[in-house]
Amino acid sequence: MNQDFLFASAEAVGNLPNLFVVADGMGGHAAGDFASRYGVSVLVETIKKDSNFNPVKIIRQGIEAANREVLEQARKDSSMAGMGTTMVVATIVGGYVYVANVGDSRLYLADSDNMTQITQDHSLVAEMIRLGELTPEEGAHHPDRNIITRAVGTAEEVRIDFFDYKLEQDDRIILCSDGLYNMVENEEIFRILRGSDPEDKAQILIRRANENGGRDNIGVIVIEPFS
């Protein structure tokens, strides 16, 4: 069962000129699959109706609406109790990328020299690394690395992190679920991103994650803003 769900539009969605989303659902039976699909659907429909022009406000209201609706569905159906979804959202406006995330799906920014994780994981292991209780190398193989501390649809209020970065000519953007970065090292992701066109890169990344074990669903969006 695929609990990852993607949305990618290079065309306008409401007042946003483009929109990219990766969500990774959690929950037993079909609940995780439903949470990611439904959460992204609510986000997109909310953004389409939003009259704001500030990208941060638009995305915030979309994620908050998704949080309310996923939580309400879980209350209505006991088989979906406890479900939720990660969500990483990006839009490119006026040469800047605006990013929001909840959970441990990630956005990386790669230039010609290196690749940087822009988002911060909301996970137990990430918190331990930030507190100095684990090294990043220990965290990469920790048995609790899939335990997340924030998700869309699990509480009345959702805490969202926001980031914005000015893009340069050679920059590439990747949004992905943990099914990619838990199976493919950052150095290899960066090397693949320097390759051919974006669709090929995404397919190669997915193939490499599967070749390395493919223990989880793999959601990947590659964006080349100036190509």
XYZ file of C-alpha atoms in Angstrom:
227
model
C 0.000 0.000 0.000
C 1.379 3.403 -0.991
C 1.008 5.911 1.832
C 2.927 8.619 -0.042
C 1.015 11.155 -2.129
C 2.343 13.872 -4.444
C 0.947 16.983 -6.079
C 2.945 18.964 -8.623
C 1.743 21.849 -10.771
C 3.998 24.236 -12.686
C 0.812 26.176 -13.502
C -1.061 28.494 -11.151
C -3.083 27.041 -8.292
C -5.311 29.817 -7.009
C -3.094 32.844 -6.401
C 0.089 30.756 -6.239
C 1.974 30.590 -9.565
C 2.906 26.928 -8.924
C 2.600 24.351 -6.170
C 4.527 21.232 -5.128
C 3.605 18.892 -2.264
C 4.909 15.591 -0.858
C 2.908 13.874 1.898
C 3.659 10.619 3.717
C 0.692 9.164 5.584
C 0.687 7.116 8.759
C -1.939 4.883 10.280
C -3.065 1.259 10.151
C -5.059 -0.416 7.367
C -5.808 2.210 4.695
C -5.689 5.162 7.107
C -2.216 6.413 6.135
C -3.047 6.181 2.453
C -6.272 8.118 3.045
C -4.624 10.737 5.281
C -2.007 11.728 2.703
C -4.408 11.767 -0.260
C -7.190 13.556 1.580
C -4.874 16.003 3.307
C -3.283 17.086 0.025
C -6.700 17.314 -1.637
C -7.993 19.649 1.097
C -4.784 21.714 0.927
C -5.070 22.195 -2.846
C -8.786 23.007 -2.801
C -8.270 25.521 0.029
C -5.442 27.211 -1.861
C -7.598 27.450 -5.000
C -10.227 29.439 -3.064
C -7.840 31.647 -1.060
C -8.007 35.352 -1.951
C -4.674 36.189 -0.279
C -1.537 36.924 -2.282
C 1.007 36.271 0.479
C 2.355 32.746 -0.217
C 3.047 32.010 3.449
C -0.515 32.914 4.469
C -1.957 30.883 1.600
C 0.055 27.770 2.448
C -0.567 28.146 6.189
C -4.327 28.275 5.703
C -4.177 25.296 3.367
C -2.248 23.148 5.854
C -4.464 24.237 8.739
C -7.570 23.276 6.729
C -6.006 19.902 5.905
C -5.255 19.377 9.598
C -8.862 20.083 10.608
C -10.371 17.856 7.937
C -8.068 14.868 8.465
C -8.679 15.075 12.223
C -12.449 15.253 11.648
C -12.388 12.187 9.402
C -10.486 10.260 12.074
C -13.162 11.183 14.619
C -15.938 9.979 12.332
C -14.351 6.596 11.566
C -12.785 4.634 14.430
C -10.758 2.524 11.980
C -8.868 5.694 11.058
C -8.178 6.875 14.611
C -4.615 8.114 15.016
C -3.980 8.648 11.327
C -2.002 11.628 10.086
C 0.404 12.716 7.411
C 3.644 14.564 6.958
C 3.530 17.436 4.494
C 6.244 19.452 2.750
C 4.932 22.234 0.506
C 6.771 24.586 -1.847
C 5.958 27.394 -4.238
C 8.314 29.572 -6.291
C 7.390 33.251 -6.430
C 9.536 36.051 -7.820
C 12.797 34.140 -7.655
C 12.216 32.881 -4.103
C 11.133 29.433 -2.953
C 8.669 29.465 -0.055
C 8.609 26.246 1.929
C 6.425 24.810 4.697
C 6.801 21.482 6.452
C 5.219 19.330 9.124
C 6.821 15.976 9.932
C 9.908 14.429 8.368
C 9.366 14.750 4.629
C 12.108 17.015 3.343
C 13.049 19.762 0.905
C 16.647 20.045 -0.256
C 18.247 22.838 -2.256
C 21.184 21.898 -4.483
C 23.547 24.245 -6.289
C 26.587 23.375 -8.393
C 28.718 22.632 -5.308
C 26.580 21.033 -2.619
C 23.118 20.096 -1.379
C 21.485 21.546 1.749
C 18.468 20.276 3.667
C 16.237 23.329 4.063
C 13.512 21.779 6.227
C 14.032 20.444 9.738
C 12.708 16.974 10.544
C 10.040 16.839 13.221
C 11.074 13.450 14.525
C 12.281 11.892 17.750
C 15.734 11.158 16.349
C 16.102 14.659 14.862
C 15.285 16.152 18.270
C 17.916 13.912 19.878
C 20.502 15.034 17.303
C 19.651 18.714 17.875
C 20.067 18.164 21.647
C 23.448 16.499 21.099
C 22.245 13.115 22.355
C 22.977 11.426 19.013
C 25.339 12.132 16.141
C 23.830 12.423 12.639
C 25.591 9.169 11.745
C 24.005 7.376 14.730
C 20.626 8.890 13.878
C 20.725 7.590 10.316
C 20.507 4.014 11.600
C 18.591 4.513 14.851
C 15.658 2.070 15.301
C 13.295 4.930 16.251
C 14.132 7.170 13.272
C 10.604 6.816 11.841
C 8.861 8.199 14.952
C 7.656 11.708 14.096
C 6.782 14.424 16.607
C 4.480 16.506 14.402
C 1.943 15.525 11.755
C -1.053 16.941 9.936
C -4.302 15.594 11.364
C -3.207 14.398 14.791
C -3.975 17.415 17.027
C -6.317 20.395 17.143
C -3.491 22.768 16.242
C -0.750 22.033 13.754
C 2.707 23.581 14.165
C 4.209 24.489 10.802
C 7.775 25.523 9.990
C 8.290 28.067 7.202
C 11.408 28.896 5.201
C 12.180 31.112 2.235
C 15.293 31.234 0.067
C 16.401 33.305 -2.896
C 17.096 31.018 -5.834
C 20.194 31.234 -8.021
C 20.501 30.193 -11.664
C 21.927 26.700 -11.076
C 19.706 25.762 -8.124
C 17.664 22.583 -8.125
C 14.985 21.669 -5.591
C 13.975 18.225 -4.388
C 10.996 17.348 -2.193
C 10.929 13.791 -0.884
C 9.601 11.396 1.717
C 11.811 9.369 4.052
C 11.540 6.457 1.647
C 14.211 8.203 -0.406
C 16.646 9.685 2.086
C 16.643 6.623 4.361
C 17.761 4.483 1.418
C 20.027 6.791 -0.611
C 22.913 8.776 0.878
C 22.906 12.554 0.431
C 26.102 12.419 -1.647
C 24.442 10.094 -4.155
C 21.239 12.171 -4.259
C 23.361 15.239 -5.045
C 25.303 13.403 -7.755
C 22.079 12.235 -9.440
C 20.611 15.751 -9.279
C 23.525 16.974 -11.404
C 22.438 14.645 -14.209
C 19.922 14.946 -17.053
C 16.366 16.353 -17.065
C 14.190 16.468 -13.905
C 11.920 13.548 -14.780
C 14.896 11.277 -15.393
C 16.455 12.355 -12.107
C 13.330 11.537 -10.115
C 13.068 8.097 -11.733
C 16.749 7.372 -11.100
C 16.401 8.376 -7.441
C 13.396 6.093 -6.999
C 15.210 3.240 -8.722
C 18.273 3.673 -6.495
C 16.135 3.657 -3.335
C 14.526 0.410 -4.470
C 17.886 -1.111 -5.396
C 19.137 -0.274 -1.899
C 16.254 -2.142 -0.268
C 13.174 -0.011 -0.863
C 11.777 -0.589 2.623
C 9.221 2.240 2.338
C 7.162 4.114 -0.230
C 9.246 6.647 -2.155
C 7.854 10.064 -3.067
C 10.087 12.438 -5.063
C 9.591 15.762 -6.874
C 12.548 17.373 -8.656
C 12.253 21.044 -9.715
C 14.633 23.020 -11.919
C 13.285 26.565 -11.581
C 15.325 28.161 -14.373
C 15.520 25.345 -16.919
